[in-house]
XYZ file of N, CA and C in Angstrom:
483
model
N -6.234 23.354 6.309
C -5.526 22.122 6.270
C -5.273 21.820 7.429
N -5.791 20.650 7.966
C -5.462 19.470 9.085
C -4.028 18.908 8.569
N -3.134 19.451 9.009
C -1.723 18.659 8.376
C -0.823 18.348 9.719
N 0.217 17.580 8.905
C 1.263 16.733 9.977
C 1.828 17.785 10.818
N 2.178 19.174 9.929
C 3.726 20.163 10.072
C 2.195 20.966 11.681
N 0.882 21.580 11.145
C 0.061 21.832 12.211
C 0.381 21.111 13.164
N -0.429 19.603 13.475
C -0.662 18.727 14.006
C 0.542 18.741 15.646
N 1.879 17.937 15.072
C 2.745 18.524 15.203
C 3.795 19.009 16.186
N 3.356 20.249 15.447
C 4.294 21.187 15.647
C 5.736 21.325 14.730
N 5.695 20.828 13.803
C 7.410 20.384 12.891
C 7.687 21.423 12.158
N 6.425 22.940 12.136
C 7.278 23.647 11.112
C 8.521 24.341 11.682
N 8.564 24.698 13.056
C 9.788 25.037 13.689
C 10.399 24.262 14.328
N 10.173 23.067 14.780
C 10.991 22.418 16.325
C 12.021 21.339 14.989
N 12.006 20.837 13.382
C 12.931 19.915 13.109
C 12.515 19.781 11.885
N 13.916 20.787 11.036
C 13.278 20.314 10.000
C 13.907 19.148 8.102
N 13.965 17.943 9.303
C 14.323 16.640 8.382
C 13.488 15.790 8.940
N 12.497 16.404 9.129
C 11.717 14.736 9.534
C 11.290 15.043 8.651
N 10.776 15.522 7.192
C 10.288 14.638 6.098
C 10.794 14.808 5.413
N 12.114 15.039 5.873
C 13.686 14.509 4.806
C 13.623 12.825 5.265
N 13.127 12.559 6.864
C 13.378 11.118 7.698
C 12.455 10.301 6.695
N 11.435 11.013 7.292
C 10.040 9.784 6.949
C 10.262 9.793 5.303
N 10.461 10.768 4.223
C 11.263 10.203 3.080
C 12.058 8.990 2.451
N 13.163 9.584 3.463
C 14.169 8.291 3.380
C 13.876 7.531 4.217
N 12.646 6.815 5.181
C 12.870 5.758 5.517
C 11.365 4.919 4.611
N 9.954 5.977 3.791
C 9.708 4.772 2.444
C 10.079 4.935 1.273
N 11.315 5.189 1.340
C 11.813 4.558 0.160
C 12.555 3.433 0.623
N 13.621 3.523 1.168
C 14.569 2.145 1.871
C 13.615 1.015 2.258
N 12.017 1.232 2.497
C 10.992 0.529 3.108
C 10.996 0.045 1.259
N 10.376 0.781 0.308
C 10.443 0.052 -1.007
C 11.234 -0.468 -1.731
N 12.625 -0.082 -1.414
C 13.985 -0.983 -1.968
C 14.492 -2.385 -1.463
N 13.944 -2.304 -0.294
C 13.905 -3.307 0.383
C 13.203 -4.525 0.396
N 11.502 -3.337 -0.153
C 10.137 -4.648 -0.334
C 10.450 -5.087 -1.718
N 10.698 -4.383 -2.537
C 10.984 -4.934 -3.961
C 12.256 -6.039 -3.988
N 13.162 -5.606 -3.409
C 14.131 -6.914 -3.215
C 13.738 -8.123 -2.665
N 12.758 -8.029 -2.297
C 12.045 -9.045 -1.118
C 11.137 -9.725 -1.809
N 10.668 -9.365 -3.158
C 9.271 -9.693 -3.490
C 9.886 -9.928 -4.562
N 10.812 -9.391 -5.729
C 11.548 -10.787 -7.000
C 12.135 -11.959 -6.596
N 12.575 -12.349 -4.904
C 12.296 -13.643 -4.446
C 11.426 -14.424 -4.225
N 10.185 -13.798 -3.955
C 9.185 -14.906 -3.440
C 7.635 -14.556 -4.178
N 7.713 -13.932 -5.064
C 7.191 -13.151 -6.218
C 6.235 -14.689 -6.143
N 6.505 -15.583 -7.279
C 6.149 -16.875 -6.933
C 6.099 -18.561 -6.674
N 7.010 -17.644 -5.016
C 7.031 -18.905 -3.546
C 5.150 -18.497 -3.134
N 4.534 -17.668 -3.138
C 3.270 -17.444 -2.122
C 2.190 -17.043 -3.064
N 0.994 -17.034 -2.500
C 0.024 -17.467 -3.707
C -0.489 -15.566 -3.535
N -0.760 -14.979 -4.462
C -0.692 -13.456 -4.471
C -1.987 -12.969 -3.668
N -3.665 -13.480 -3.863
C -4.125 -12.625 -3.075
C -3.606 -13.152 -1.902
N -3.415 -13.634 -1.112
C -2.336 -14.034 0.485
C -1.904 -12.648 0.561
N -1.198 -12.817 0.128
C -0.145 -11.526 -0.137
C -0.212 -9.963 0.251
N -1.422 -10.207 -0.801
C -2.206 -8.386 -0.513
C -2.744 -8.256 -0.234
N -4.232 -9.862 0.951
C -4.493 -9.012 1.951
C -3.768 -9.295 3.031
N -2.642 -10.073 3.098
C -1.769 -9.642 4.744
C -1.104 -8.199 4.806
N -1.295 -7.819 3.577
C -0.024 -6.270 3.256
C -1.511 -5.252 3.627
N -2.015 -5.350 2.810
C -3.699 -4.142 3.513
C -4.144 -4.307 4.679
N -4.271 -5.896 5.227
C -4.599 -5.250 6.857
C -2.806 -4.866 7.669
N -1.503 -5.222 6.912
C -0.598 -4.548 7.725
C -1.203 -3.028 7.613
N -0.775 -2.356 5.974
C -1.620 -1.696 5.886
C -2.129 -0.544 7.377
N -3.347 -1.000 6.390
C -4.597 -0.558 7.946
C -4.160 -0.684 9.334
N -3.242 -1.750 9.781
C -3.111 -1.636 11.066
C -2.009 0.102 11.174
N -1.146 0.191 10.326
C -0.156 1.029 10.543
C -0.906 2.489 10.601
N -2.002 2.479 9.772
C -2.635 3.801 9.445
C -3.806 4.412 10.577
N -4.323 3.372 11.042
C -5.309 3.071 11.704
C -3.929 3.466 13.529
N -3.060 3.515 13.737
C -2.091 3.795 14.620
C -1.222 5.194 14.432
N -0.709 5.342 13.677
C -0.990 6.247 13.440
C -1.626 7.444 13.446
N -3.106 7.371 12.982
C -4.666 8.277 13.331
C -4.596 8.371 14.940
N -4.645 7.302 15.899
C -4.278 7.012 16.819
C -3.108 7.493 18.013
N -1.950 6.963 18.003
C -1.088 7.906 17.970
C -0.116 8.065 17.658
N -0.630 9.690 17.236
C 0.799 10.427 15.775
C 1.104 10.763 16.764
N 2.729 11.143 16.241
C 3.753 11.259 16.974
C 4.939 11.353 15.725
N 5.869 12.347 15.947
C 7.354 11.715 15.045
C 7.439 10.600 14.625
N 7.443 9.453 16.020
C 8.084 8.130 15.615
C 6.725 7.199 15.225
N 5.117 8.016 15.630
C 4.978 6.459 14.882
C 5.102 7.001 13.218
N 4.541 8.164 12.775
C 4.953 8.658 11.718
C 5.941 8.115 10.904
N 6.932 8.765 11.207
C 8.052 7.771 10.177
C 7.812 6.231 10.631
N 7.705 5.459 11.913
C 8.088 3.981 11.593
C 6.213 4.003 10.585
N 5.235 4.450 10.228
C 4.190 4.512 9.542
C 4.664 4.385 7.730
N 5.440 5.344 7.839
C 6.538 5.493 6.226
C 6.712 4.739 5.774
N 7.822 3.951 7.197
C 8.124 2.559 6.739
C 7.414 1.889 5.998
N 6.277 1.280 7.259
C 5.671 0.642 6.536
C 4.561 1.004 5.901
N 4.449 1.519 5.383
C 3.551 2.327 3.559
C 4.594 2.162 3.052
N 5.961 2.464 3.077
C 7.108 1.690 1.479
C 6.872 0.405 1.502
N 6.740 -0.088 2.294
C 6.802 -1.705 2.804
C 5.105 -1.738 1.996
N 4.557 -2.097 2.651
C 3.569 -2.362 1.963
C 2.612 -2.072 0.175
N 3.196 -0.437 0.480
C 2.551 0.478 -1.578
C 3.301 -0.842 -2.066
N 4.330 -0.746 -1.922
C 5.214 -1.763 -2.393
C 4.632 -3.351 -3.498
N 4.596 -3.942 -2.118
C 4.462 -5.468 -2.476
C 3.263 -5.182 -2.497
N 2.393 -4.499 -2.485
C 0.724 -4.779 -2.899
C 0.668 -3.840 -3.784
N 1.304 -3.144 -4.579
C 1.362 -2.755 -6.330
C 2.033 -3.606 -6.764
N 3.041 -4.712 -6.090
C 3.991 -5.472 -7.565
C 2.789 -6.872 -7.385
N 2.230 -7.533 -6.493
C 1.568 -8.576 -6.906
C 0.416 -8.226 -6.686
N -0.623 -6.671 -6.928
C -1.651 -6.441 -7.181
C -1.540 -6.508 -8.890
N -0.342 -5.906 -9.628
C -0.346 -6.097 -10.874
C 0.026 -6.966 -11.553
N 0.657 -7.793 -10.854
C 0.708 -9.592 -11.542
C -0.778 -10.032 -11.854
N -1.406 -9.700 -10.064
C -1.807 -10.680 -10.040
C -3.394 -10.690 -11.546
N -3.360 -9.752 -11.502
C -4.379 -8.083 -12.620
C -3.443 -8.684 -13.860
N -2.565 -8.434 -13.710
C -2.347 -8.824 -15.086
C -1.663 -10.512 -16.212
N -1.979 -11.921 -15.288
C -2.221 -12.914 -15.583
C -3.360 -13.414 -15.659
N -4.325 -13.113 -14.981
C -5.900 -12.704 -15.578
C -6.351 -11.955 -16.331
N -5.944 -11.498 -16.963
C -6.127 -11.087 -18.207
C -6.052 -11.669 -19.616
N -7.422 -12.026 -20.232
C -7.303 -12.300 -21.309
C -6.627 -12.010 -22.152
N -6.245 -11.194 -22.439
C -5.459 -10.628 -23.572
C -4.863 -9.644 -22.494
N -3.255 -9.367 -23.216
C -2.721 -8.895 -22.421
C -2.566 -7.280 -22.748
N -2.601 -6.089 -21.892
C -2.622 -4.822 -22.179
C -1.499 -4.130 -21.440
N -1.062 -3.215 -21.543
C 0.182 -2.529 -20.672
C -1.026 -1.242 -19.685
N -1.750 -0.574 -20.205
C -2.726 0.048 -19.538
C -2.666 -0.231 -17.579
N -2.665 -1.476 -17.447
C -3.054 -1.357 -15.805
C -1.316 -0.953 -15.383
N -0.601 -0.664 -15.806
C 0.422 -0.059 -15.750
C 0.426 0.999 -14.652
N -0.472 2.235 -15.098
C -0.970 3.267 -14.696
C -1.589 3.726 -13.098
N -1.996 2.177 -12.876
C -2.677 2.176 -11.628
C -2.214 2.491 -10.574
N -0.536 2.273 -10.381
C 0.023 3.315 -8.694
C 0.186 4.593 -9.147
N 0.852 5.279 -10.522
C 0.975 6.766 -10.309
C -1.022 7.571 -10.000
N -1.668 6.688 -10.851
C -3.196 7.158 -10.599
C -4.170 7.239 -9.000
N -3.385 5.731 -8.284
C -3.598 6.081 -7.210
C -3.194 7.852 -6.485
N -2.283 7.219 -6.810
C -0.916 8.895 -5.936
C -1.910 9.863 -6.104
N -2.092 10.085 -7.439
C -2.906 11.451 -7.778
C -4.488 11.940 -7.532
N -5.240 10.066 -6.575
C -6.553 10.241 -6.180
C -5.695 10.688 -4.978
N -5.294 9.832 -4.784
C -4.854 10.608 -2.687
C -4.758 12.265 -3.007
N -3.941 12.912 -3.531
C -4.097 14.094 -3.708
C -5.448 14.718 -3.664
N -6.252 14.418 -4.810
C -6.999 15.429 -5.365
C -8.067 14.811 -3.775
N -7.957 13.771 -3.185
C -8.779 13.283 -2.135
C -8.590 14.200 -0.831
N -7.121 14.330 0.047
C -6.769 15.482 0.113
C -7.280 16.442 0.319
N -7.333 16.725 -0.347
C -7.252 18.292 -1.411
C -8.890 18.393 -0.915
N -9.627 17.660 -1.153
C -10.420 17.613 -0.631
C -11.780 18.358 0.656
N -11.266 16.977 1.496
C -11.095 15.987 2.777
C -10.291 17.262 3.859
N -8.783 18.020 3.406
C -8.243 18.559 4.199
C -7.942 18.048 5.547
N -7.499 16.965 5.745
C -7.775 16.805 6.908
C -6.932 15.767 6.744
N -5.047 14.925 7.337
C -4.879 14.112 7.022
C -5.564 12.475 7.893
N -6.010 13.443 9.730
C -6.517 11.753 9.307
C -7.701 11.644 9.417
N -8.415 11.573 8.311
C -9.323 11.713 7.804
C -9.642 10.907 6.497
N -8.759 11.417 5.965
C -7.763 10.748 4.807
C -7.904 9.382 5.091
N -6.968 9.227 6.405
C -6.556 8.115 6.795
C -7.499 7.140 7.481
N -8.531 7.790 7.726
C -9.634 6.976 8.058
C -10.623 6.266 6.454
N -10.559 6.944 5.900
C -11.273 7.442 4.179
C -10.303 5.256 3.735
N -9.399 6.261 3.373
C -8.459 5.009 3.370
C -8.906 3.196 4.209
N -8.770 3.524 5.306
C -9.494 2.077 5.947
C -10.147 1.620 5.710
N -11.179 2.565 5.256
C -12.949 2.110 4.962
C -12.648 1.098 3.703
N -12.058 2.313 2.332
C -11.663 1.664 1.303
C -11.223 0.272 1.240
N -10.243 0.179 1.854
C -9.274 -0.710 2.079
C -10.505 -2.059 2.518
N -10.695 -1.865 3.763
C -11.494 -3.124 4.350
C -12.797 -3.410 2.816
N -13.530 -2.980 2.797
C -14.058 -2.618 1.109
C -13.204 -3.325 -0.035
N -12.483 -3.694 0.190
C -11.782 -4.428 -0.924
C -11.538 -5.589 -0.302
N -10.769 -5.638 1.233
C -10.474 -6.787 1.092
C -12.280 -7.988 1.424
N -12.965 -6.879 1.917
C -14.176 -7.573 1.860
C -14.644 -8.721 0.085
N -14.465 -7.696 -0.552
C -14.884 -7.694 -2.087
C -13.782 -8.833 -2.689
N -12.486 -8.640 -2.239
C -11.195 -9.677 -2.870
C -11.657 -11.190 -3.451
N -12.235 -11.258 -2.270
C -12.591 -12.997 -2.012
C -13.143 -13.288 -3.456
N -13.549 -12.428 -3.898
C -14.709 -12.950 -5.515
C -13.761 -12.597 -6.665
N -11.854 -12.415 -5.927
C -11.199 -12.527 -7.636
C -11.102 -13.714 -7.213
N -10.345 -13.980 -8.526
C -9.813 -15.228 -8.021
C -8.111 -15.237 -8.283
N -7.844 -16.288 -8.177
C -5.773 -16.490 -8.243
C -5.817 -16.975 -9.465
N -4.580 -16.339 -9.676
C -3.492 -16.396 -11.025
C -3.431 -17.787 -11.435
N -4.267 -17.970 -12.379
C -4.228 -19.362 -12.892
C -2.723 -19.381 -13.230
N -1.791 -18.768 -13.764
C -0.257 -19.322 -13.897
C 0.561 -19.382 -12.634
N -0.108 -18.747 -11.810
C 0.606 -19.454 -10.292
C -0.100 -20.482 -10.002
N -1.547 -21.464 -10.279
C -1.803 -22.690 -9.908
C -0.752 -23.241 -10.505
N -0.908 -22.592 -12.165
C -0.185 -23.941 -12.391
C 0.959 -24.196 -12.405
N 1.764 -23.013 -12.413
C 3.300 -23.505 -12.107
C 4.009 -24.611 -10.410
N 2.507 -24.058 -9.954
C 2.994 -24.466 -8.453
C 2.591 -25.511 -8.534
N 1.340 -25.852 -8.931
C 0.394 -27.421 -9.064
C -0.274 -27.462 -7.765
N -0.807 -26.035 -7.620
C -2.085 -25.979 -7.143
C -3.008 -25.844 -7.506
N -4.212 -27.189 -8.264
C -5.328 -27.165 -8.712
C -6.273 -26.994 -7.342
N -7.686 -26.389 -7.906
C -8.689 -26.791 -6.814
C -10.058 -27.361 -7.455
């Protein structure tokens, strides 16, 4: 396995590094959730999802190109913001576009985390996993144009096309 611990020699140097990364990730999630609650009906869901998906791609590219303790900690902060915002906006977008209301879409985020763990087990290299995530994100961005904006959002904000 090629992990951050092996590549950055973190086993003996900094025992608190992963605690800092997790702290930055969850602080970013808290900040983004508080922001998302305020702005979820102000901006189009598709444009917000696409913007944060592009930011997520940029953070992963920076992490792969410039691996280091600071870069990984900063990327964890960006991941926390992006994952939370994308998750909230995508959930609302999908939920509002379904003809019948159902709760099974709430499993998306935990399921994606399990898929990431399984994918890392298969790939055994965090850099390759980042590149796979970037490729999948680019495919999602390409096909996301075919996904319609929420009718409820368009109706509430009187943005008819």
